[in-house]
mmCIF file of C-alpha atoms in Angstrom:
data_model
loop_
_atom_site.group_PDB
_atom_site.id
_atom_site.type_symbol
_atom_site.label_atom_id
_atom_site.label_comp_id
_atom_site.label_asym_id
_atom_site.label_seq_id
_atom_site.Cartn_x
_atom_site.Cartn_y
_atom_site.Cartn_z
ATOM 1 C CA MET C 153 84.921 135.664 90.922
ATOM 2 C CA THR C 154 83.759 133.280 88.220
ATOM 3 C CA HIS C 155 80.982 130.787 88.707
ATOM 4 C CA ARG C 156 81.235 127.292 87.320
ATOM 5 C CA CYS C 157 78.287 125.874 85.443
ATOM 6 C CA ILE C 158 77.609 122.153 85.663
ATOM 7 C CA SER C 159 76.612 121.999 81.991
ATOM 8 C CA ASP C 160 80.175 123.037 81.106
ATOM 9 C CA GLU C 161 81.811 120.360 83.241
ATOM 10 C CA CYS C 162 82.556 116.670 82.702
ATOM 11 C CA LEU C 163 82.795 114.424 85.759
ATOM 12 C CA SER C 164 84.781 111.754 83.898
ATOM 13 C CA SER C 165 87.757 114.101 83.524
ATOM 14 C CA THR C 166 88.158 114.741 87.264
ATOM 15 C CA GLY C 167 90.765 113.349 89.624
ATOM 16 C CA PHE C 168 87.926 111.938 91.701
ATOM 17 C CA ILE C 169 86.774 109.646 88.900
ATOM 18 C CA TYR C 170 90.343 108.567 88.136
ATOM 19 C CA THR C 171 90.953 107.661 91.784
ATOM 20 C CA LEU C 172 87.619 105.876 91.946
ATOM 21 C CA SER C 173 88.521 103.867 88.837
ATOM 22 C CA LEU C 174 91.577 102.521 90.681
ATOM 23 C CA ILE C 175 89.910 101.640 93.984
ATOM 24 C CA ASN C 176 86.371 100.821 92.860
ATOM 25 C CA GLY C 177 85.467 97.175 93.253
ATOM 26 C CA LYS C 178 84.019 94.980 95.935
ATOM 27 C CA TYR C 179 87.348 94.003 97.551
ATOM 28 C CA LYS C 180 89.949 96.505 96.318
ATOM 29 C CA MET C 181 89.725 98.811 99.326
ATOM 30 C CA THR C 182 89.695 95.804 101.663
ATOM 31 C CA ILE C 183 92.881 94.443 100.089
ATOM 32 C CA LEU C 184 94.559 97.850 100.231
ATOM 33 C CA TYR C 185 93.534 98.208 103.880
ATOM 34 C CA THR C 186 94.910 94.743 104.665
ATOM 35 C CA LEU C 187 98.267 95.586 103.099
ATOM 36 C CA MET C 188 98.306 98.947 104.871
ATOM 37 C CA GLU C 189 97.741 97.273 108.241
ATOM 38 C CA PHE C 190 100.037 94.253 107.854
ATOM 39 C CA GLY C 191 102.682 95.333 105.315
ATOM 40 C CA VAL C 192 103.747 92.157 103.510
ATOM 41 C CA VAL C 193 101.010 89.519 103.247
ATOM 42 C CA ARG C 194 100.913 86.088 101.622
ATOM 43 C CA PHE C 195 97.974 85.122 99.409
ATOM 44 C CA ASN C 196 96.440 82.527 101.753
ATOM 45 C CA GLU C 197 96.864 84.801 104.772
ATOM 46 C CA MET C 198 94.952 87.520 102.953
ATOM 47 C CA LYS C 199 92.244 85.068 101.915
ATOM 48 C CA LYS C 200 91.750 83.987 105.538
ATOM 49 C CA TYR C 201 91.840 87.567 106.856
ATOM 50 C CA ILE C 202 89.284 88.887 104.354
ATOM 51 C CA GLY C 203 86.948 85.937 104.732
ATOM 52 C CA GLY C 204 84.180 85.620 102.130
ATOM 53 C CA ILE C 205 86.341 86.259 99.067
ATOM 54 C CA SER C 206 86.941 83.393 96.634
ATOM 55 C CA TYR C 207 90.415 82.424 95.451
ATOM 56 C CA LYS C 208 89.491 83.455 91.911
ATOM 57 C CA THR C 209 88.201 86.882 92.965
ATOM 58 C CA LEU C 210 91.192 87.549 95.222
ATOM 59 C CA SER C 211 93.603 86.574 92.465
ATOM 60 C CA ALA C 212 91.836 88.711 89.837
ATOM 61 C CA THR C 213 91.593 91.717 92.154
ATOM 62 C CA LEU C 214 95.264 91.495 93.123
ATOM 63 C CA LYS C 215 96.184 91.352 89.413
ATOM 64 C CA GLU C 216 94.135 94.508 88.767
ATOM 65 C CA LEU C 217 95.790 96.324 91.673
ATOM 66 C CA GLU C 218 99.188 95.171 90.435
ATOM 67 C CA ALA C 219 98.408 96.380 86.892
ATOM 68 C CA ASP C 220 97.447 99.772 88.369
ATOM 69 C CA GLN C 221 100.812 99.803 90.207
ATOM 70 C CA LEU C 222 99.208 99.943 93.658
ATOM 71 C CA VAL C 223 100.331 96.471 94.762
ATOM 72 C CA HIS C 224 103.673 94.703 94.359
ATOM 73 C CA ARG C 225 103.777 90.918 93.895
ATOM 74 C CA GLU C 226 106.952 89.109 94.922
ATOM 75 C CA GLU C 227 107.258 85.482 93.861
ATOM 76 C CA TYR C 228 109.941 83.273 95.400
ATOM 77 C CA PRO C 229 111.260 80.317 93.365
ATOM 78 C CA GLN C 230 110.738 77.543 95.879
ATOM 79 C CA ILE C 231 108.537 74.542 96.473
ATOM 80 C CA PRO C 232 105.832 75.032 97.577
ATOM 81 C CA PRO C 233 105.544 78.389 95.810
ATOM 82 C CA LYS C 234 105.682 81.463 98.006
ATOM 83 C CA VAL C 235 104.088 84.730 96.868
ATOM 84 C CA GLU C 236 103.940 87.892 98.944
ATOM 85 C CA TYR C 237 102.040 91.106 98.325
ATOM 86 C CA SER C 238 102.766 94.611 99.551
ATOM 87 C CA LEU C 239 101.851 98.175 98.695
ATOM 88 C CA THR C 240 103.970 99.951 96.130
ATOM 89 C CA GLN C 241 105.041 103.529 96.756
ATOM 90 C CA ARG C 242 102.026 104.584 94.698
ATOM 91 C CA GLY C 243 99.798 102.352 96.837
ATOM 92 C CA GLN C 244 101.325 103.772 100.004
ATOM 93 C CA SER C 245 100.306 107.233 98.837
ATOM 94 C CA LEU C 246 96.700 106.108 99.438
ATOM 95 C CA ILE C 247 97.376 105.517 103.162
ATOM 96 C CA PRO C 248 96.220 109.004 104.235
ATOM 97 C CA ILE C 249 92.926 108.401 102.425
ATOM 98 C CA LEU C 250 92.507 104.968 104.036
ATOM 99 C CA ASP C 251 93.413 106.412 107.444
ATOM 100 C CA ALA C 252 90.838 109.175 107.011
ATOM 101 C CA MET C 253 88.188 106.607 106.097
ATOM 102 C CA CYS C 254 89.056 104.529 109.181
ATOM 103 C CA GLU C 255 88.878 107.592 111.405
ATOM 104 C CA TRP C 256 85.568 108.689 109.897
ATOM 105 C CA GLY C 257 84.139 105.198 110.362
ATOM 106 C CA SER C 258 85.242 105.065 113.999
ATOM 107 C CA GLN C 259 83.695 108.449 114.726
ATOM 108 C CA ASN C 260 80.438 107.843 112.866
ATOM 109 C CA ARG C 261 79.712 104.187 113.548
ATOM 110 C CA LEU C 262 76.104 103.744 114.598
#
């Protein structure tokens, strides 16, 4: 049995840090949770559901999640414009993690 030594390791090369880089941010997990719970959500619906988030922050965060291929943006060519967001298959693979967090929170809420 070999023992690992922390001085030989690098946290930045772990899967944990990679995952954290994708979901770290004030509203990213909230947006992912919203899409997990409601499936397809329009921008203004999400803004109302989340509450204290600004339009600019919501837009920027959705763009980051889209760039990381966790969220799909569907734009419909109509007036007024209609844009819907949903989880991609990659985003859906986070559902077990989100479910576990919800369960932990329910069991450990003070």
